[in-house]
PDB file of C-alpha atoms in Angstrom:
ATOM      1  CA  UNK D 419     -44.024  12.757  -9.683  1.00 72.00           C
ATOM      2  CA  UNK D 420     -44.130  16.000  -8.093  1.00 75.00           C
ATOM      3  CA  UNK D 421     -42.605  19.359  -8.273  1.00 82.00           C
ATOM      4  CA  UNK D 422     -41.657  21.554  -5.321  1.00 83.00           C
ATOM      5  CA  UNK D 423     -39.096  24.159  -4.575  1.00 90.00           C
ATOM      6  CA  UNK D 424     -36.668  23.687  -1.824  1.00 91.00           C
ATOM      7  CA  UNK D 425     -33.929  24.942   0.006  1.00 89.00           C
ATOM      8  CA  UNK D 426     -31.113  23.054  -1.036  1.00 87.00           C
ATOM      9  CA  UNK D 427     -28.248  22.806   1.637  1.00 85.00           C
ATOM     10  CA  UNK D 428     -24.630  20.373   0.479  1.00 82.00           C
ATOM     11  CA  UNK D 429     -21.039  20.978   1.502  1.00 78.00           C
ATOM     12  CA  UNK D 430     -18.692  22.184  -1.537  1.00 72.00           C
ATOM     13  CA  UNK D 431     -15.914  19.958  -2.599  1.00 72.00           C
ATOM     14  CA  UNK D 432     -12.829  20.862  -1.067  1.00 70.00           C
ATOM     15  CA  UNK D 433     -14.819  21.872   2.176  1.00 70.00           C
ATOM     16  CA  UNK D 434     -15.218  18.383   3.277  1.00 68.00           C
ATOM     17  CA  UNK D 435     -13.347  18.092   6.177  1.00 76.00           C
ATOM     18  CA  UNK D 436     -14.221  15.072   8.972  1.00 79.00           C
ATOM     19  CA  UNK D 437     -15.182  18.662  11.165  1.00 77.00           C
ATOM     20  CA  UNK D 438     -17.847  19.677   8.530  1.00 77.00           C
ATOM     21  CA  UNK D 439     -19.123  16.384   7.610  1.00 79.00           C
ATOM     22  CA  UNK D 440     -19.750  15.710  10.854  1.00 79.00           C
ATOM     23  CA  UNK D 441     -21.342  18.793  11.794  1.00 79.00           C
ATOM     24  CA  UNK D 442     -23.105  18.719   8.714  1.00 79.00           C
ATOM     25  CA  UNK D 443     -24.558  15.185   9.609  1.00 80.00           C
ATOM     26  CA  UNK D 444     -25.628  16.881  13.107  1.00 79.00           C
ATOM     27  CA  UNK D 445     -27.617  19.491  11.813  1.00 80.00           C
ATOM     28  CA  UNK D 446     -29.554  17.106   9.294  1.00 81.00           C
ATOM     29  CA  UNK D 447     -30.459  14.836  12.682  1.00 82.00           C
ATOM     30  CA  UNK D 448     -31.337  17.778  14.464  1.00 82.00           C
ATOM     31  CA  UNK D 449     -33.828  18.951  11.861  1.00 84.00           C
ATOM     32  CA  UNK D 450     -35.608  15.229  11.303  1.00 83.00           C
ATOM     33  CA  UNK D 451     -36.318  15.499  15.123  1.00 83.00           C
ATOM     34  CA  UNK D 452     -38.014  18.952  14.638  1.00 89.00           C
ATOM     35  CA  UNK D 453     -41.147  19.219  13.277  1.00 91.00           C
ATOM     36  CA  UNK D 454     -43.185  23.146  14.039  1.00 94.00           C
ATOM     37  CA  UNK D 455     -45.047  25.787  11.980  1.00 94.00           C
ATOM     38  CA  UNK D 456     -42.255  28.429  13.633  1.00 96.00           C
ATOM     39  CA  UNK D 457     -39.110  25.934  12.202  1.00 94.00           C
ATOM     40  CA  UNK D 458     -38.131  25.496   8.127  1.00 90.00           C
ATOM     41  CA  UNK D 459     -38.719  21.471   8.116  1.00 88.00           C
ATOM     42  CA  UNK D 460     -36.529  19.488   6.606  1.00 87.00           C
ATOM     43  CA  UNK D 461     -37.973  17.289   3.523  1.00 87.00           C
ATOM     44  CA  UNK D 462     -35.139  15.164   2.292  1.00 86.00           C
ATOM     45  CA  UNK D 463     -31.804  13.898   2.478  1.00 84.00           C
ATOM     46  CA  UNK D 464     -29.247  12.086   0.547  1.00 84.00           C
ATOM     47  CA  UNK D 465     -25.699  11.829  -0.551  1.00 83.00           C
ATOM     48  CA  UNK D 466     -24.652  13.307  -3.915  1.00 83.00           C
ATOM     49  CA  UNK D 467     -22.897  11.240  -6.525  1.00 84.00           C
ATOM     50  CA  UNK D 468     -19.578  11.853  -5.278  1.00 81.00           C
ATOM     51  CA  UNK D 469     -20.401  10.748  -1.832  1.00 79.00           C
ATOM     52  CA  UNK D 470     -21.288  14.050  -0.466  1.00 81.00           C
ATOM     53  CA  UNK D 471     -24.105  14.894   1.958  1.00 81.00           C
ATOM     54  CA  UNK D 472     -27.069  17.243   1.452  1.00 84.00           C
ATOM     55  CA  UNK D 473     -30.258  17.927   2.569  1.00 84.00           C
ATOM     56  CA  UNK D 474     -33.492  19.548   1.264  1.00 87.00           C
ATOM     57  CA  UNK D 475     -35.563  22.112   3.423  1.00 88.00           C
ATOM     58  CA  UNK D 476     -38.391  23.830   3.572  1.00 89.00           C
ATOM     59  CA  UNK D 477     -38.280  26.747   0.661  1.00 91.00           C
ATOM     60  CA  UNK D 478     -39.497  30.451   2.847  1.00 91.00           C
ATOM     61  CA  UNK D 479     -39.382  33.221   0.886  1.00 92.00           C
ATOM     62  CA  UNK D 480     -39.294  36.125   3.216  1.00 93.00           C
ATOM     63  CA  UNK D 481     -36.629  38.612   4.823  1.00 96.00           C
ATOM     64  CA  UNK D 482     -34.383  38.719   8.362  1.00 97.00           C
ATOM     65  CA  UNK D 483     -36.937  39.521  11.011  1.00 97.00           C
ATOM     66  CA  UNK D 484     -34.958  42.814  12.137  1.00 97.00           C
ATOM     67  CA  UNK D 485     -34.894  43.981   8.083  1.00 97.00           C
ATOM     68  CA  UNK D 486     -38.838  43.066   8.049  1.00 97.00           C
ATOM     69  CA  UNK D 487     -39.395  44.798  11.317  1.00 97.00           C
ATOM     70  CA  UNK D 488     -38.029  47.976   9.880  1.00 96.00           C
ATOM     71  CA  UNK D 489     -39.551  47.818   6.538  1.00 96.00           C
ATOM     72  CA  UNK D 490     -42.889  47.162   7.530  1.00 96.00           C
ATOM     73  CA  UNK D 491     -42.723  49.932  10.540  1.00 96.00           C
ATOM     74  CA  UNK D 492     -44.223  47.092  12.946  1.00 97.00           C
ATOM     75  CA  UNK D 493     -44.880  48.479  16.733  1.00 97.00           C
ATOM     76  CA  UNK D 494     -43.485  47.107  19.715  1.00 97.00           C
ATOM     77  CA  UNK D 495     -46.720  45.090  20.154  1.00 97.00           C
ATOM     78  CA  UNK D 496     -46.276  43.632  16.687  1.00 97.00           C
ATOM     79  CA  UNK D 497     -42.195  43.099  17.025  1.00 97.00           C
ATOM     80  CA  UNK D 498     -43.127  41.296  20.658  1.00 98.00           C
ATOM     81  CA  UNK D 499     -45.670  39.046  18.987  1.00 97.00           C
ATOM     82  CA  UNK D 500     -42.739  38.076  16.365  1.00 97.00           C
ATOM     83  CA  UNK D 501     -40.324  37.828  18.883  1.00 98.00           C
ATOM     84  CA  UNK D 502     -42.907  35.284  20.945  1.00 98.00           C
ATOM     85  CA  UNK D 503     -43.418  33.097  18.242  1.00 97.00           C
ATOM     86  CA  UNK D 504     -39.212  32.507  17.903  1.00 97.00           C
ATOM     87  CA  UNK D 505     -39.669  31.639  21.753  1.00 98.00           C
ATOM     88  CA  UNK D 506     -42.078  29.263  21.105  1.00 97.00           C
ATOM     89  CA  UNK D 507     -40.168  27.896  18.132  1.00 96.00           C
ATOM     90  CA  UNK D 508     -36.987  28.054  20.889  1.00 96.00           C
ATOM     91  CA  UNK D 509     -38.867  26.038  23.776  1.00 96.00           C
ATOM     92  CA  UNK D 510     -39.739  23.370  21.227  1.00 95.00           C
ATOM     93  CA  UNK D 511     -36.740  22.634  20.169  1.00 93.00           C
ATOM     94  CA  UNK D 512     -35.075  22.748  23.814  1.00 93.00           C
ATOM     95  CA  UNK D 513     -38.029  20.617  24.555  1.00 93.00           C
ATOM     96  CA  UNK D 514     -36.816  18.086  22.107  1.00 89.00           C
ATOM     97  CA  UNK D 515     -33.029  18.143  24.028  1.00 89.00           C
ATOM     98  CA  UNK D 516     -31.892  20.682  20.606  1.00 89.00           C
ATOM     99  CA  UNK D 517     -29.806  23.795  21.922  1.00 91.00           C
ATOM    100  CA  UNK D 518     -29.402  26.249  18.396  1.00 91.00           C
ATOM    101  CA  UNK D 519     -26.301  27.854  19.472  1.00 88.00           C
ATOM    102  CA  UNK D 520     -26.497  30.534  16.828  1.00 91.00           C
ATOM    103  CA  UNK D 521     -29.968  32.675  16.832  1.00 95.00           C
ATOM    104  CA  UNK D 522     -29.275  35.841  15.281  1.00 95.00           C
ATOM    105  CA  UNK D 523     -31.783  37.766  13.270  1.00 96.00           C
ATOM    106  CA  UNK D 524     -30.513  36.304  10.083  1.00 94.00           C
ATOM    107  CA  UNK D 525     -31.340  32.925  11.178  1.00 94.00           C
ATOM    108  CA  UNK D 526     -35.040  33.782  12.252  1.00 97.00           C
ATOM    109  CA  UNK D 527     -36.732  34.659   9.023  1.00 96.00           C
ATOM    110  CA  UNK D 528     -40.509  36.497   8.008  1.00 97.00           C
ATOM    111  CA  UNK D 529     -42.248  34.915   5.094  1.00 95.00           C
ATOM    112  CA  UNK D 530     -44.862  36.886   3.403  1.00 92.00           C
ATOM    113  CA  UNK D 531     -47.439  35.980   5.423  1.00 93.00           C
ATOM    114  CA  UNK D 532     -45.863  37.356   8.433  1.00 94.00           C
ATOM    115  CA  UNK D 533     -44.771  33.907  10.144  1.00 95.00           C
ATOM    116  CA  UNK D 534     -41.338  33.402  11.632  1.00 97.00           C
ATOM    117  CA  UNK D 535     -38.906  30.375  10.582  1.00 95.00           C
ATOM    118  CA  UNK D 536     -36.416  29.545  12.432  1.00 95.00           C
ATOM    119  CA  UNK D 537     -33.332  27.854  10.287  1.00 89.00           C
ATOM    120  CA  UNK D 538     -29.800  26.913  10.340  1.00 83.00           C
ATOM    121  CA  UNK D 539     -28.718  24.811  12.964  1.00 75.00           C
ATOM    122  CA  UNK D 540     -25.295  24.099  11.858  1.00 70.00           C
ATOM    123  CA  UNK D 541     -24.123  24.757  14.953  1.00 68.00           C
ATOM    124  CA  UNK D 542     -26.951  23.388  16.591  1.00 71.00           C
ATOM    125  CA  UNK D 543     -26.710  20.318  19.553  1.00 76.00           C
ATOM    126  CA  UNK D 544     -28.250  17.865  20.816  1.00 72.00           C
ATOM    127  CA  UNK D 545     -28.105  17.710  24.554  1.00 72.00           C
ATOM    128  CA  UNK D 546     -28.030  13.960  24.361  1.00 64.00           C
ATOM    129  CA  UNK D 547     -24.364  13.937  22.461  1.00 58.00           C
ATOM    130  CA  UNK D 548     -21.613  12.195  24.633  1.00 49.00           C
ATOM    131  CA  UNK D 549     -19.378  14.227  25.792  1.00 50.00           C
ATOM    132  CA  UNK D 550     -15.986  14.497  23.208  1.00 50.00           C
ATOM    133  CA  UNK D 551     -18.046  13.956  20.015  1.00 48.00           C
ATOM    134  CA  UNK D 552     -18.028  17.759  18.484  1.00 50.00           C
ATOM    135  CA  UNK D 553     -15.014  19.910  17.525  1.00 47.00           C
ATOM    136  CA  UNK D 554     -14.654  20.732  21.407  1.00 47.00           C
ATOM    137  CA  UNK D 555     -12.275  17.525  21.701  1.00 44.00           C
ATOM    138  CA  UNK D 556      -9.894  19.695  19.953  1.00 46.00           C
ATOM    139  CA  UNK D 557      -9.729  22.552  22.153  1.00 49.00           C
ATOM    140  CA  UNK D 558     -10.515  25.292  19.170  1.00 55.00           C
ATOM    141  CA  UNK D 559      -9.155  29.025  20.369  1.00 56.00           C
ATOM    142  CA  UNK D 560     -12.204  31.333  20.498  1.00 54.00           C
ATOM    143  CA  UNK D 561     -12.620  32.333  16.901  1.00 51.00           C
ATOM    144  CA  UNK D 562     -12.676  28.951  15.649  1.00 55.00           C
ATOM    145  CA  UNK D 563     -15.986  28.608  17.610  1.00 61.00           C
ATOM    146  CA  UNK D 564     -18.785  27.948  15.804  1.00 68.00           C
ATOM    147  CA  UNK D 565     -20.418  31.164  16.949  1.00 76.00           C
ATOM    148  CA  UNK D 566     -21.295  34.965  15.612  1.00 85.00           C
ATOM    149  CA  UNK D 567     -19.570  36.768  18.802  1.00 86.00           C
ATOM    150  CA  UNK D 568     -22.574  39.641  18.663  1.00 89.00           C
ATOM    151  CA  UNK D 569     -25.151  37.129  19.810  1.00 92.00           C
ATOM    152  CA  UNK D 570     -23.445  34.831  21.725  1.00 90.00           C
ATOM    153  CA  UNK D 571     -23.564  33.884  25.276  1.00 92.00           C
ATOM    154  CA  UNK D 572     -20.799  33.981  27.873  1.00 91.00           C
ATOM    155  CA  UNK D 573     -20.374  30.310  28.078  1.00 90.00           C
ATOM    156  CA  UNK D 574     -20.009  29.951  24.174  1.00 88.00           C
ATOM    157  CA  UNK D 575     -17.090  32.587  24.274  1.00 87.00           C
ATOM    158  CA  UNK D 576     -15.405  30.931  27.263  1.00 86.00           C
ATOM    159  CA  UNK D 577     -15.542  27.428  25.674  1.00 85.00           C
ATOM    160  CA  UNK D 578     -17.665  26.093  28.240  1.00 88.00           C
ATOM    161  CA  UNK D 579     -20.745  23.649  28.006  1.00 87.00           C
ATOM    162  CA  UNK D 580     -23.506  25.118  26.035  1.00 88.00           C
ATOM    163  CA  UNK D 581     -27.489  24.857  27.723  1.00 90.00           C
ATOM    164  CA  UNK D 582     -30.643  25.874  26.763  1.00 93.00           C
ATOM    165  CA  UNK D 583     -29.639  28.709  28.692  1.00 94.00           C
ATOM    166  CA  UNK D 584     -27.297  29.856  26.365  1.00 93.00           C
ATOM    167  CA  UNK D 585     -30.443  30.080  23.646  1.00 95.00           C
ATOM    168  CA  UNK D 586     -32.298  32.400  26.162  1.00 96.00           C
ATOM    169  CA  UNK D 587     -29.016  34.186  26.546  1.00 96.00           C
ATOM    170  CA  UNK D 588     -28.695  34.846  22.812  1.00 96.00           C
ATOM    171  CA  UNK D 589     -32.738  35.227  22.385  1.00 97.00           C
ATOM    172  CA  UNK D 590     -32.378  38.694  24.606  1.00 97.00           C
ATOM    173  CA  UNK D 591     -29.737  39.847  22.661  1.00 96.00           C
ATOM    174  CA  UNK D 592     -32.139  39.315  19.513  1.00 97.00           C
ATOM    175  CA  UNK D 593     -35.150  40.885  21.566  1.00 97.00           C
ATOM    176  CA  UNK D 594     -33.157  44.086  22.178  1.00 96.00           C
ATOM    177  CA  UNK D 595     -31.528  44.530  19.091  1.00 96.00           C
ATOM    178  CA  UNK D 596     -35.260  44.084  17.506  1.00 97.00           C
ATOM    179  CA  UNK D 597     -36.809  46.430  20.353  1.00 96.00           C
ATOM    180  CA  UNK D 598     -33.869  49.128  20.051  1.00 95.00           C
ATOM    181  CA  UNK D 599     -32.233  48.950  16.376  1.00 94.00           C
ATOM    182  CA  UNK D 600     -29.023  48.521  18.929  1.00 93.00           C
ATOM    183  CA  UNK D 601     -26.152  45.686  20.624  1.00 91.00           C
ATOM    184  CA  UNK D 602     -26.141  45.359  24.073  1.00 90.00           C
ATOM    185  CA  UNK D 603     -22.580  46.000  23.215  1.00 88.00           C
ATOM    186  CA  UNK D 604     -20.061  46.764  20.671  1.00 84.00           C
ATOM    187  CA  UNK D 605     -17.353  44.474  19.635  1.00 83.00           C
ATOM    188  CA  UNK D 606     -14.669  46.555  17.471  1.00 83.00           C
ATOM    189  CA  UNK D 607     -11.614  44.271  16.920  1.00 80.00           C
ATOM    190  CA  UNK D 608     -12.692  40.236  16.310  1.00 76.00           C
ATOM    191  CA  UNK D 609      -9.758  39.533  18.633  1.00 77.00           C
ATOM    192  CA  UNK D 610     -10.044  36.816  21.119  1.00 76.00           C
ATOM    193  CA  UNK D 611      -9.087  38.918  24.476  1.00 80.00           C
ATOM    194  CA  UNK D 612     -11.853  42.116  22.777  1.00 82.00           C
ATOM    195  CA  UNK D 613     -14.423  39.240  22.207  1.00 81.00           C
ATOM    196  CA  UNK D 614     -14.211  37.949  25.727  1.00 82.00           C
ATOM    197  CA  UNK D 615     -13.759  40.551  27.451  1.00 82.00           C
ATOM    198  CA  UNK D 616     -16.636  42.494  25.808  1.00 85.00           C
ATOM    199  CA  UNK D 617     -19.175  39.769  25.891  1.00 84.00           C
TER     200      UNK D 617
END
């Protein structure tokens, strides 16, 4: 009866593994707990017609937060009042047992108004989950981690149990790389013993 436009997020055929589905399945639980201006909402869900999962979120037409940063010349005072509102949009969400596990300035985006949205937590977790029930039961070498190396914690490179700490972790990476143009550090070669050692 209506018409709106949506993100639409499925899994291709052939990408189906038990892995994806159920991390798939995570991220659309995650995202019916969440509900803030600072977070893309999610609207609907379903299964396709060949049994596949997808969801439908919150449409935001806008642009990374570093890439709108630099093309609208914004001052440290203006970048710091971004950056504040992806904290808030953070502390909800750890408030509500979610950990992201993945901000990066291409997850954090600026519609045209100027408001942040946080999205994608595929790799997101709830605090809550038993211990055993993600991809971790399988002991997956470090780049198999669900992780972009450049933002991630320590504890995310070293396999160990993620917190809302490792969010702040990864939120001060963000916050300098918005503040300088600039890594804390550089990784060269994506190889496991570079990766860890660098991070």
């Amino acid at each position: 009866d209506f018409t709106q436009k949506v993100a639409l997020k499925l899994i291709k055929r052939g990408m189906d593994s038990e892995a994806v589905l159920r991390r798939f399945r995570a991220e659309r639980e995650i995202l019916a707990r969440l509900e803030h201006p600072f977070i893309a909402r999610l609207i609907d869900g379903g299964s396709t017609a060949d049994g596949l999962p997808y969801f439908a979120l919150e449409y935001v037409e806008g642009s990374p937060i570093d890439r709108h940063c630099q093309a609208h010349r914004l001052s440290v005072e203006q970048r710091l009042a971004l950056f504040l509102d992806v904290c808030e949009a953070v502390q909800y969400a750890h408030r509500h047992l979610v950990v992201h596990r993945d901000l990066k300035p291409a997850n954090i985006l600026v519609d045209r108004d100027g408001r942040v949205r946080l999205l994608d937590f595929g790799i997101g977790k709830l605090l809550l989950d038993e211990p055993g029930t993600e991809e971790q039961s399988a002991a997956p070498t470090l780049l198999e981690r669900p992780m972009t190396p450049e933002f991630a914690s320590p504890e995310q490179v070293r396999g160990e149990p993620v917190t809302t700490a490792t969010d702040v972790y990864s939120l001060g990476v963000v916050l300098q790389f918005l503040l300088t143009g600039e890594l804390p550090y550089t990784i060269e070669r994506r190889e496991p013993l570079e990766i860890a050692r660098v991070v």
